[in-house]
Every structure is written in C-alpha cells, then in structure tokens.
mmCIF file of C-alpha atoms in Angstrom:
data_model
loop_
_atom_site.group_PDB
_atom_site.id
_atom_site.type_symbol
_atom_site.label_atom_id
_atom_site.label_comp_id
_atom_site.label_asym_id
_atom_site.label_seq_id
_atom_site.Cartn_x
_atom_site.Cartn_y
_atom_site.Cartn_z
ATOM 1 C CA MET R 1 -0.158 0.100 0.167
ATOM 2 C CA THR R 2 1.232 3.596 -0.211
ATOM 3 C CA ASN R 3 1.207 5.996 2.081
ATOM 4 C CA ASP R 4 -1.611 7.898 0.949
ATOM 5 C CA GLU R 5 -3.788 4.440 0.959
ATOM 6 C CA LEU R 6 -2.392 3.799 4.419
ATOM 7 C CA MET R 7 -3.743 7.364 5.758
ATOM 8 C CA ARG R 8 -6.930 7.146 4.498
ATOM 9 C CA GLU R 9 -7.038 3.438 6.819
ATOM 10 C CA ALA R 10 -6.349 5.830 9.358
ATOM 11 C CA ILE R 11 -8.709 8.391 8.520
ATOM 12 C CA ARG R 12 -11.466 5.319 7.731
ATOM 13 C CA LEU R 13 -11.013 3.644 11.159
ATOM 14 C CA SER R 14 -11.409 7.213 12.802
ATOM 15 C CA ILE R 15 -14.993 7.964 11.040
ATOM 16 C CA GLU R 16 -16.215 4.374 11.920
ATOM 17 C CA ASN R 17 -15.071 4.443 15.582
ATOM 18 C CA VAL R 18 -17.225 8.015 15.551
ATOM 19 C CA ALA R 19 -20.467 5.944 14.426
ATOM 20 C CA GLU R 20 -19.304 2.909 16.813
ATOM 21 C CA GLY R 21 -19.015 5.670 19.534
ATOM 22 C CA GLY R 22 -15.196 5.527 19.910
ATOM 23 C CA GLY R 23 -13.300 9.072 19.708
ATOM 24 C CA PRO R 24 -12.787 10.305 16.246
ATOM 25 C CA PHE R 25 -9.025 9.020 16.407
ATOM 26 C CA GLY R 26 -7.415 5.737 13.809
ATOM 27 C CA ALA R 27 -4.188 4.367 13.440
ATOM 28 C CA VAL R 28 -2.124 2.291 10.998
ATOM 29 C CA ILE R 29 0.928 0.304 11.726
ATOM 30 C CA ALA R 30 2.977 -0.186 8.671
ATOM 31 C CA ARG R 31 6.153 -1.704 8.024
ATOM 32 C CA GLY R 32 7.249 -1.528 3.885
ATOM 33 C CA GLY R 33 3.559 -1.022 2.943
ATOM 34 C CA GLU R 34 1.957 -3.677 4.670
ATOM 35 C CA ILE R 35 -0.923 -3.603 7.664
ATOM 36 C CA ILE R 36 1.331 -5.003 10.146
ATOM 37 C CA ALA R 37 -1.892 -3.140 13.287
ATOM 38 C CA THR R 38 -4.762 -0.694 13.612
ATOM 39 C CA GLY R 39 -6.629 0.536 16.605
ATOM 40 C CA VAL R 40 -8.657 2.965 17.598
ATOM 41 C CA ASN R 41 -9.892 5.041 20.373
ATOM 42 C CA ARG R 42 -11.123 3.372 23.024
ATOM 43 C CA VAL R 43 -11.370 5.148 26.373
ATOM 44 C CA THR R 44 -15.267 5.380 26.765
ATOM 45 C CA ALA R 45 -16.044 2.799 25.957
ATOM 46 C CA SER R 46 -12.982 0.618 27.549
ATOM 47 C CA ASN R 47 -13.435 2.406 30.479
ATOM 48 C CA ASP R 48 -9.263 3.267 29.810
ATOM 49 C CA PRO R 49 -7.696 6.303 29.891
ATOM 50 C CA THR R 50 -5.291 4.408 27.589
ATOM 51 C CA ALA R 51 -7.056 3.068 24.773
ATOM 52 C CA HIS R 52 -5.742 6.276 22.469
ATOM 53 C CA ALA R 53 -5.690 4.791 18.730
ATOM 54 C CA GLU R 54 -2.243 4.748 18.765
ATOM 55 C CA VAL R 55 -1.239 2.828 21.766
ATOM 56 C CA SER R 56 -3.673 0.461 20.792
ATOM 57 C CA ALA R 57 -2.057 -0.037 17.539
ATOM 58 C CA ILE R 58 1.631 -0.749 19.011
ATOM 59 C CA ARG R 59 0.190 -3.064 21.228
ATOM 60 C CA ARG R 60 -1.389 -4.930 18.897
ATOM 61 C CA ALA R 61 1.955 -4.382 16.238
ATOM 62 C CA ALA R 62 3.558 -5.613 19.432
ATOM 63 C CA GLU R 63 2.095 -8.768 19.429
ATOM 64 C CA ALA R 64 1.663 -9.399 16.112
ATOM 65 C CA LEU R 65 5.557 -8.678 15.557
ATOM 66 C CA GLY R 66 6.541 -10.449 19.095
ATOM 67 C CA THR R 67 8.232 -7.961 20.161
ATOM 68 C CA PHE R 68 8.557 -4.643 21.700
ATOM 69 C CA ASN R 69 10.878 -3.260 19.208
ATOM 70 C CA LEU R 70 8.415 -2.226 16.189
ATOM 71 C CA SER R 71 12.064 -0.386 13.882
ATOM 72 C CA GLY R 72 11.410 -0.895 10.573
ATOM 73 C CA CYS R 73 7.629 0.504 11.188
ATOM 74 C CA GLU R 74 5.737 3.837 10.897
ATOM 75 C CA ILE R 75 2.562 4.633 11.746
ATOM 76 C CA PHE R 76 -0.019 6.975 9.962
ATOM 77 C CA THR R 77 -2.894 8.373 12.106
ATOM 78 C CA SER R 78 -5.829 9.995 11.745
ATOM 79 C CA CYS R 79 -4.338 12.712 14.072
ATOM 80 C CA GLU R 80 -1.773 14.042 15.492
ATOM 81 C CA PRO R 81 -0.353 12.097 18.391
ATOM 82 C CA CYS R 82 -0.734 13.231 22.433
ATOM 83 C CA PRO R 83 1.921 13.473 24.310
ATOM 84 C CA MET R 84 1.756 10.147 25.596
ATOM 85 C CA CYS R 85 0.710 8.234 21.969
ATOM 86 C CA LEU R 86 3.937 10.726 21.161
ATOM 87 C CA GLY R 87 5.703 8.832 24.030
ATOM 88 C CA ALA R 88 4.080 5.391 23.591
ATOM 89 C CA ILE R 89 5.505 6.227 19.930
ATOM 90 C CA TYR R 90 9.742 6.719 20.998
ATOM 91 C CA TRP R 91 9.544 3.696 23.203
ATOM 92 C CA ALA R 92 8.065 1.066 20.842
ATOM 93 C CA ARG R 93 11.127 2.536 17.896
ATOM 94 C CA LEU R 94 9.059 3.931 15.252
ATOM 95 C CA ASP R 95 10.734 4.898 12.611
ATOM 96 C CA LYS R 96 8.022 7.621 11.139
ATOM 97 C CA VAL R 97 4.587 9.615 11.727
ATOM 98 C CA TYR R 98 2.878 10.296 9.823
ATOM 99 C CA TYR R 99 -0.244 12.334 10.751
ATOM 100 C CA ALA R 100 -3.319 14.066 9.205
ATOM 101 C CA ASN R 101 -5.938 15.859 11.241
ATOM 102 C CA THR R 102 -3.183 18.954 14.225
ATOM 103 C CA LYS R 103 -3.830 19.147 17.496
ATOM 104 C CA ALA R 104 -5.009 22.599 16.605
ATOM 105 C CA ASP R 105 -7.459 21.248 14.990
ATOM 106 C CA ALA R 106 -8.202 18.084 18.289
ATOM 107 C CA LYS R 107 -7.723 21.525 20.175
ATOM 108 C CA ALA R 108 -10.883 22.958 17.959
ATOM 109 C CA ILE R 109 -13.368 19.811 18.999
ATOM 110 C CA GLY R 110 -12.084 19.848 22.840
ATOM 111 C CA PHE R 111 -9.570 17.401 22.903
ATOM 112 C CA ASP R 112 -6.698 19.847 23.907
ATOM 113 C CA ASP R 113 -3.552 18.486 24.788
ATOM 114 C CA SER R 114 -1.432 21.901 25.398
ATOM 115 C CA PHE R 115 -1.716 21.428 29.051
ATOM 116 C CA ILE R 116 0.074 18.485 29.493
ATOM 117 C CA TYR R 117 2.848 20.376 27.528
ATOM 118 C CA ASP R 118 2.912 23.343 29.563
ATOM 119 C CA GLU R 119 3.139 20.889 32.608
ATOM 120 C CA LEU R 120 5.439 19.349 31.266
ATOM 121 C CA ALA R 121 7.491 22.806 30.571
ATOM 122 C CA LEU R 122 7.403 23.877 34.601
ATOM 123 C CA PRO R 123 9.700 22.822 37.492
ATOM 124 C CA ARG R 124 7.480 19.795 39.575
ATOM 125 C CA ASP R 125 7.209 21.784 42.623
ATOM 126 C CA GLY R 126 5.087 24.362 40.054
ATOM 127 C CA ARG R 127 2.559 21.453 38.416
ATOM 128 C CA ARG R 128 -0.858 21.053 39.407
ATOM 129 C CA LEU R 129 -0.214 17.780 39.793
ATOM 130 C CA PRO R 130 0.809 16.861 43.340
ATOM 131 C CA SER R 131 4.408 14.499 43.183
ATOM 132 C CA VAL R 132 6.226 13.379 46.266
ATOM 133 C CA PRO R 133 8.781 11.818 46.360
ATOM 134 C CA MET R 134 9.491 8.890 48.907
ATOM 135 C CA MET R 135 11.072 5.664 49.946
ATOM 136 C CA ARG R 136 14.737 6.269 47.299
ATOM 137 C CA ASN R 137 16.233 4.334 49.509
ATOM 138 C CA GLU R 138 14.041 1.229 49.203
ATOM 139 C CA ALA R 139 13.457 1.026 45.917
ATOM 140 C CA ILE R 140 16.990 1.636 44.276
ATOM 141 C CA ARG R 141 17.353 -1.602 45.442
ATOM 142 C CA ALA R 142 15.673 -2.611 42.135
ATOM 143 C CA PHE R 143 18.168 -0.549 40.135
ATOM 144 C CA GLU R 144 20.690 -2.235 41.536
ATOM 145 C CA LEU R 145 19.144 -5.572 40.400
ATOM 146 C CA TRP R 146 18.813 -4.787 37.407
ATOM 147 C CA GLN R 147 21.583 -3.062 36.428
ATOM 148 C CA ALA R 148 23.913 -5.435 37.727
ATOM 149 C CA LYS R 149 22.464 -8.660 35.726
ATOM 150 C CA ASP R 150 23.966 -9.868 33.566
ATOM 151 C CA ASP R 151 21.148 -11.374 31.564
ATOM 152 C CA LYS R 152 18.772 -8.483 31.041
ATOM 153 C CA VAL R 153 16.599 -7.772 28.108
ATOM 154 C CA GLU R 154 17.415 -3.901 27.638
ATOM 155 C CA TYR R 155 14.514 -1.191 26.011
#
C-alpha cells in the first residue's frame, strides 16, 4: 500500500469509530507498505484512559510481531499524537509518524492536550498535579539489581 492508502485507512478507521461510539481517532502501523496492526480510540468504550488509537495499534503490532521494538515500522494516525501517544511511539521505536489532523484541530473540538505540554515545561513543584518523592533509598534496590543483572533484555 502507498502512504496515501495507509493514511486513508487510518482516517477511515477514525470515521467508522465515531459511528460506533468511539473517539474520532484511528491509527495504522505498517512495514514496507503492509499493515501490521490498526487501532482506534476506545477510551470511553473500555473505560481506559490509555486506549488511544496509537497506543492500541502499538500494542497490537508488538503482539503480532512478537517484539516491543517496532523499528522498521511507521505509524499513520488520523491526528497528531498527544503527549502520551508520542511517548509510546518513541518507546516503540517506530521509524516515522504520519498524521492528518493537527493538535490545533483536535483542540478545536475539545481534545486539548496543550495543558500537558505546558505542565511538562514547569518545574515539578509548579505543576498542578502534586508529585511527592518518597522511599528512594528502598526503591533504589530494584535499580541496583537491574544494573547488575547479566541476562537482562534491555529496552
């Protein structure tokens, strides 16, 4: 499939998902023009705030390929990814992101992620969500064990 065809599929999924009661977002993960996995926004349908189209597609692609490393794949998404999805895309090591609607388009219909970008730019003590460090001297043990482990699978 061409890039245009892959994007049209992501858009088609987003439109179809609205008709089925989900959010207006769809995503396709492809490798070499072949669809590996798709996803749609199911936040309200599944009561899962992480069930965005991109995250859902990443989970399905990782399962289909049997790996957490999606290098060699690209994602086509009907809208510019939110901060959570963008983070997931980086962690999955996708090679490229193609998107249709912009984050400004999403904001115009009530999907405004700008507050997250604004919050991340603030020092921790200036954010709306309190973040309280505690018990590091106990928790650090897991990190020490990980660092010393010879047979770890790094990611």
